[in-house]
């Protein structure tokens, strides 16, 4: 079975994807040409061409390969295919733009209990399509009881508070020797390296942003106020 | 100064400016200047400055222009006296009497040990600081006390080697210099727990072991270096206090408190107004559980009482916690809390005189709903206070801690169960030589450390960039610590310090008269 799949990837899939990629690039080129008919500078046209090509085609390759690479058996062949596709659009294999980033961050709220049927489950608040669209209801088919909004908001608020507190209690780590800082007053490590936060500020902010988005989406006013204060949004 | 000297002074000053005074004008000026006993020179200067702005036809001054200027100045004074403006920005002559300064708006000053001066940190202060901010937090605290101790007469370097002071030379030596030296030396450092269970004294250079007081406090110790890294302490104590006036002289021009810098004339004028404002009273309550029927009933009794008083209090300070349930996973009825705030608004609104003439300040408690438990805590969320704001438009919601400037008096409010937490984190029991009252020990600790909350950061986290909001430097005139322990008041080296006690538990509160710094401990 595995052999068959690997063979399929190196032949059928590679050809199909190359074809689709070519069509995509041509299409994007057509679109950008129509746009750039008004522009006079040819240098600019070339530049926008490349970026357009990069954007759509690159994203396509990244997403498809990321999905296919989930199967461990064919991972190696998928990577080879990926390298070839990237070569076609002149992007280096290990370039930062070729790295796949999950566009939809996930947040799982643990131990949500339904007040009616006492069903306990973990909810993925960002990815679960049912939750994103409608009001939050118990997933048990016979139940369908909407979850208590105040309980949910409070659960999220407590997580936010806890994370904020933990940020300010975190250790500082030396950039060079990776040791945790022990002294209080010293500005440099004993190895003369400077310190960085163990939990990076940008990671922290992006995680908080998830909560803010949930709050805005579900109209949790108190949670929205608290998270916007943490993110320093005026 | 008797009248003839004043007269001569007025005449001389007018002559210097090229004015020729007529008799009526001179009388007018004299009557104005004599209103300000003790501040006559400044009043005269102020008047002459204003006179310059007037369009004068000739250098001979008649009664009329003087009269105009005098009435202008008196009007400005009356306007300031009439009633406190709402959140006034000092605009020329009409400054408001009560100014509330949110902790996040306090300017940040850092000490430069090389230039030996304070400089203001301009630019943004993010709530989430970088790694360097955490080290800077400790360093700034240390330097603040270090520069203070350097000016103290006992610890300053002798200028001339031949003169020996009575106390011997108690110069502070950096810890690094102790290595390889014998003899008694004085050291100053922060108590840090560098290894589990072992406490070290750390200063800007190195660390050595010691063993007491509170972790993270800065102490001064005298002793001898015995073995490698072990410093035998003979005496140990907190850095000596600096008189408020001495600090102000040094820091003149730097706005440490946040209330804005005042010119000398304004300071004098405000001091005069402050002395005269004997009817101004602040009523302070802490721990008001809005979801408890009995507490609301008692609060109504208090408000009824103050409604019927001849002069209503100018400011009511309501400190948290506002709910008997702390904000944690088990409590989720925020909508009912919101309606309870609305009910409080209606309750206050039912007292028309208070609504009209008093102002209401709300300071959140440690367990109130909000973004975090890290100090300084921002004001209560608008979601909870919207309804109350509708009933009471001049209610102010401020941070915890909060500073108030009453004319020239600096008052700091802080709601935190400090006494309990300090006693728990204490490394060694405080000596009962001077006093057995734990509240007095608490006051001594925070004033000597010049910091409202010298607890270890793991016990009470602090925003790294906002540690300066908790400084008590220069020492304020009054410190109000909302604590759930019993009501207490204590005057320590000129600082009035009191705890109104928990209103919801003991039904105690405090009425404070700022002009005389009088504390009235009250209970129901």
mmCIF file of N, CA and C in Angstrom, chain A residues 73-135:
data_model
loop_
_atom_site.group_PDB
_atom_site.id
_atom_site.type_symbol
_atom_site.label_atom_id
_atom_site.label_comp_id
_atom_site.label_asym_id
_atom_site.label_seq_id
_atom_site.Cartn_x
_atom_site.Cartn_y
_atom_site.Cartn_z
ATOM 1 N N UNK A 73 4.246 7.877 6.408
ATOM 2 C CA UNK A 73 4.806 6.901 5.469
ATOM 3 C C UNK A 73 5.347 7.554 4.215
ATOM 4 N N UNK A 74 4.668 8.578 3.735
ATOM 5 C CA UNK A 74 5.052 9.180 2.453
ATOM 6 C C UNK A 74 5.745 10.516 2.642
ATOM 7 N N UNK A 75 6.090 10.824 3.872
ATOM 8 C CA UNK A 75 6.652 12.150 4.161
ATOM 9 C C UNK A 75 7.858 12.481 3.296
ATOM 10 N N UNK A 76 8.762 11.560 3.166
ATOM 11 C CA UNK A 76 9.994 11.817 2.424
ATOM 12 C C UNK A 76 9.694 12.193 0.979
ATOM 13 N N UNK A 77 8.795 11.406 0.356
ATOM 14 C CA UNK A 77 8.471 11.672 -1.049
ATOM 15 C C UNK A 77 7.770 13.012 -1.201
ATOM 16 N N UNK A 78 6.935 13.333 -0.243
ATOM 17 C CA UNK A 78 6.250 14.630 -0.303
ATOM 18 C C UNK A 78 7.269 15.757 -0.239
ATOM 19 N N UNK A 79 8.274 15.583 0.583
ATOM 20 C CA UNK A 79 9.294 16.632 0.706
ATOM 21 C C UNK A 79 10.066 16.795 -0.600
ATOM 22 N N UNK A 80 10.341 15.686 -1.255
ATOM 23 C CA UNK A 80 11.045 15.762 -2.542
ATOM 24 C C UNK A 80 10.185 16.527 -3.549
ATOM 25 N N UNK A 81 8.893 16.192 -3.554
ATOM 26 C CA UNK A 81 7.965 16.851 -4.478
ATOM 27 C C UNK A 81 7.918 18.345 -4.181
ATOM 28 N N UNK A 82 7.906 18.639 -2.926
ATOM 29 C CA UNK A 82 7.859 20.040 -2.498
ATOM 30 C C UNK A 82 9.075 20.799 -3.007
ATOM 31 N N UNK A 83 10.234 20.163 -2.874
ATOM 32 C CA UNK A 83 11.470 20.813 -3.334
ATOM 33 C C UNK A 83 11.373 21.136 -4.824
ATOM 34 N N UNK A 84 10.859 20.174 -5.592
ATOM 35 C CA UNK A 84 10.750 20.387 -7.038
ATOM 36 C C UNK A 84 9.791 21.520 -7.377
ATOM 37 N N UNK A 85 8.644 21.520 -6.688
ATOM 38 C CA UNK A 85 7.649 22.560 -6.958
ATOM 39 C C UNK A 85 8.199 23.935 -6.615
ATOM 40 N N UNK A 86 8.904 23.987 -5.485
ATOM 41 C CA UNK A 86 9.457 25.282 -5.077
ATOM 42 C C UNK A 86 10.507 25.755 -6.078
ATOM 43 N N UNK A 87 11.248 24.802 -6.638
ATOM 44 C CA UNK A 87 12.258 25.168 -7.635
ATOM 45 C C UNK A 87 11.600 25.813 -8.844
ATOM 46 N N UNK A 88 10.412 25.333 -9.145
ATOM 47 C CA UNK A 88 9.696 25.852 -10.311
ATOM 48 C C UNK A 88 9.379 27.326 -10.148
ATOM 49 N N UNK A 89 9.032 27.744 -8.931
ATOM 50 C CA UNK A 89 8.739 29.165 -8.740
ATOM 51 C C UNK A 89 9.919 29.915 -8.133
ATOM 52 N N UNK A 90 11.100 29.318 -8.209
ATOM 53 C CA UNK A 90 12.336 29.979 -7.798
ATOM 54 C C UNK A 90 12.334 30.419 -6.340
ATOM 55 N N UNK A 91 11.864 29.555 -5.480
ATOM 56 C CA UNK A 91 11.945 29.851 -4.037
ATOM 57 C C UNK A 91 12.830 28.777 -3.404
ATOM 58 N N UNK A 92 13.763 29.209 -2.587
ATOM 59 C CA UNK A 92 14.667 28.249 -1.929
ATOM 60 C C UNK A 92 13.888 27.369 -0.967
ATOM 61 N N UNK A 93 14.331 26.126 -0.846
ATOM 62 C CA UNK A 93 13.547 25.173 -0.056
ATOM 63 C C UNK A 93 13.416 25.568 1.410
ATOM 64 N N UNK A 94 14.503 26.058 1.967
ATOM 65 C CA UNK A 94 14.448 26.374 3.403
ATOM 66 C C UNK A 94 14.319 27.866 3.671
ATOM 67 N N UNK A 95 13.873 28.604 2.659
ATOM 68 C CA UNK A 95 13.675 30.046 2.870
ATOM 69 C C UNK A 95 12.546 30.256 3.880
ATOM 70 N N UNK A 96 12.604 31.370 4.606
ATOM 71 C CA UNK A 96 11.553 31.587 5.617
ATOM 72 C C UNK A 96 10.160 31.697 5.016
ATOM 73 N N UNK A 97 10.054 32.222 3.781
ATOM 74 C CA UNK A 97 8.708 32.355 3.213
ATOM 75 C C UNK A 97 8.137 31.003 2.801
ATOM 76 N N UNK A 98 9.009 30.005 2.687
ATOM 77 C CA UNK A 98 8.514 28.692 2.288
ATOM 78 C C UNK A 98 8.053 27.859 3.477
ATOM 79 N N UNK A 99 8.174 28.421 4.665
ATOM 80 C CA UNK A 99 7.779 27.655 5.848
ATOM 81 C C UNK A 99 6.285 27.755 6.053
ATOM 82 N N UNK A 100 5.681 26.671 6.444
ATOM 83 C CA UNK A 100 4.239 26.657 6.597
ATOM 84 C C UNK A 100 3.845 27.124 7.998
ATOM 85 N N UNK A 101 2.991 28.171 8.049
ATOM 86 C CA UNK A 101 2.468 28.622 9.341
ATOM 87 C C UNK A 101 0.983 28.376 9.375
ATOM 88 N N UNK A 102 0.537 27.831 10.460
ATOM 89 C CA UNK A 102 -0.877 27.571 10.639
ATOM 90 C C UNK A 102 -1.647 28.892 10.599
ATOM 91 N N UNK A 103 -2.497 29.120 9.611
ATOM 92 C CA UNK A 103 -3.172 30.415 9.529
ATOM 93 C C UNK A 103 -4.231 30.595 10.610
ATOM 94 N N UNK A 104 -4.755 29.510 11.127
ATOM 95 C CA UNK A 104 -5.787 29.643 12.141
ATOM 96 C C UNK A 104 -5.269 29.079 13.453
ATOM 97 N N UNK A 105 -4.850 29.935 14.391
ATOM 98 C CA UNK A 105 -4.366 29.420 15.670
ATOM 99 C C UNK A 105 -5.495 28.756 16.422
ATOM 100 N N UNK A 106 -5.142 27.791 17.227
ATOM 101 C CA UNK A 106 -6.217 27.068 17.882
ATOM 102 C C UNK A 106 -6.191 27.319 19.374
ATOM 103 N N UNK A 107 -7.341 27.322 19.960
ATOM 104 C CA UNK A 107 -7.411 27.409 21.409
ATOM 105 C C UNK A 107 -8.446 26.418 21.896
ATOM 106 N N UNK A 108 -8.032 25.558 22.842
ATOM 107 C CA UNK A 108 -8.952 24.542 23.345
ATOM 108 C C UNK A 108 -9.346 24.893 24.765
ATOM 109 N N UNK A 109 -10.632 25.045 24.975
ATOM 110 C CA UNK A 109 -11.141 25.312 26.311
ATOM 111 C C UNK A 109 -11.472 23.967 26.953
ATOM 112 N N UNK A 110 -10.763 23.607 28.022
ATOM 113 C CA UNK A 110 -10.954 22.263 28.564
ATOM 114 C C UNK A 110 -12.169 22.162 29.481
ATOM 115 N N UNK A 111 -12.679 20.973 29.628
ATOM 116 C CA UNK A 111 -13.686 20.637 30.646
ATOM 117 C C UNK A 111 -14.896 21.555 30.652
ATOM 118 N N UNK A 112 -15.539 21.641 29.508
ATOM 119 C CA UNK A 112 -16.780 22.419 29.470
ATOM 120 C C UNK A 112 -17.923 21.457 29.771
ATOM 121 N N UNK A 113 -18.728 21.829 30.760
ATOM 122 C CA UNK A 113 -19.779 20.911 31.220
ATOM 123 C C UNK A 113 -21.147 21.460 30.833
ATOM 124 N N UNK A 114 -21.958 20.596 30.254
ATOM 125 C CA UNK A 114 -23.313 21.015 29.892
ATOM 126 C C UNK A 114 -24.183 20.976 31.132
ATOM 127 N N UNK A 115 -24.976 22.015 31.332
ATOM 128 C CA UNK A 115 -25.775 22.080 32.559
ATOM 129 C C UNK A 115 -26.949 21.113 32.534
ATOM 130 N N UNK A 116 -27.311 20.679 31.343
ATOM 131 C CA UNK A 116 -28.502 19.828 31.235
ATOM 132 C C UNK A 116 -28.164 18.350 31.285
ATOM 133 N N UNK A 117 -27.221 17.915 30.446
ATOM 134 C CA UNK A 117 -26.939 16.480 30.382
ATOM 135 C C UNK A 117 -25.616 16.117 31.035
ATOM 136 N N UNK A 118 -24.913 17.099 31.663
ATOM 137 C CA UNK A 118 -23.644 16.859 32.349
ATOM 138 C C UNK A 118 -22.576 16.255 31.464
ATOM 139 N N UNK A 119 -22.656 16.519 30.195
ATOM 140 C CA UNK A 119 -21.641 16.022 29.279
ATOM 141 C C UNK A 119 -20.407 16.911 29.399
ATOM 142 N N UNK A 120 -19.237 16.286 29.488
ATOM 143 C CA UNK A 120 -18.008 17.068 29.652
ATOM 144 C C UNK A 120 -17.122 16.882 28.435
ATOM 145 N N UNK A 121 -16.726 17.977 27.819
ATOM 146 C CA UNK A 121 -15.836 17.834 26.663
ATOM 147 C C UNK A 121 -14.931 19.056 26.545
ATOM 148 N N UNK A 122 -13.907 18.909 25.696
ATOM 149 C CA UNK A 122 -13.028 20.041 25.397
ATOM 150 C C UNK A 122 -13.504 20.664 24.097
ATOM 151 N N UNK A 123 -13.545 21.991 24.074
ATOM 152 C CA UNK A 123 -14.005 22.668 22.862
ATOM 153 C C UNK A 123 -12.853 23.417 22.208
ATOM 154 N N UNK A 124 -12.708 23.224 20.889
ATOM 155 C CA UNK A 124 -11.727 24.027 20.154
ATOM 156 C C UNK A 124 -12.472 25.253 19.633
ATOM 157 N N UNK A 125 -12.248 26.382 20.295
ATOM 158 C CA UNK A 125 -13.084 27.545 20.021
ATOM 159 C C UNK A 125 -12.781 28.219 18.698
ATOM 160 N N UNK A 126 -11.613 27.983 18.115
ATOM 161 C CA UNK A 126 -11.291 28.694 16.889
ATOM 162 C C UNK A 126 -11.534 27.847 15.662
ATOM 163 N N UNK A 127 -11.319 26.559 15.792
ATOM 164 C CA UNK A 127 -11.323 25.730 14.589
ATOM 165 C C UNK A 127 -12.649 25.039 14.354
ATOM 166 N N UNK A 128 -13.348 24.746 15.434
ATOM 167 C CA UNK A 128 -14.583 23.997 15.271
ATOM 168 C C UNK A 128 -15.604 24.872 14.536
ATOM 169 N N UNK A 129 -15.986 24.435 13.354
ATOM 170 C CA UNK A 129 -16.833 25.290 12.509
ATOM 171 C C UNK A 129 -18.194 25.533 13.139
ATOM 172 N N UNK A 130 -18.677 24.545 13.856
ATOM 173 C CA UNK A 130 -19.990 24.705 14.495
ATOM 174 C C UNK A 130 -19.941 25.828 15.518
ATOM 175 N N UNK A 131 -18.857 25.872 16.262
ATOM 176 C CA UNK A 131 -18.768 26.869 17.323
ATOM 177 C C UNK A 131 -18.552 28.261 16.760
ATOM 178 N N UNK A 132 -17.785 28.318 15.674
ATOM 179 C CA UNK A 132 -17.462 29.644 15.138
ATOM 180 C C UNK A 132 -18.712 30.322 14.602
ATOM 181 N N UNK A 133 -19.567 29.531 13.952
ATOM 182 C CA UNK A 133 -20.719 30.159 13.292
ATOM 183 C C UNK A 133 -21.839 30.514 14.240
ATOM 184 N N UNK A 134 -22.234 29.530 15.055
ATOM 185 C CA UNK A 134 -23.461 29.764 15.810
ATOM 186 C C UNK A 134 -23.180 29.937 17.293
ATOM 187 N N UNK A 135 -24.264 30.001 17.978
ATOM 188 C CA UNK A 135 -24.252 30.047 19.437
ATOM 189 C C UNK A 135 -23.690 28.726 19.964
#
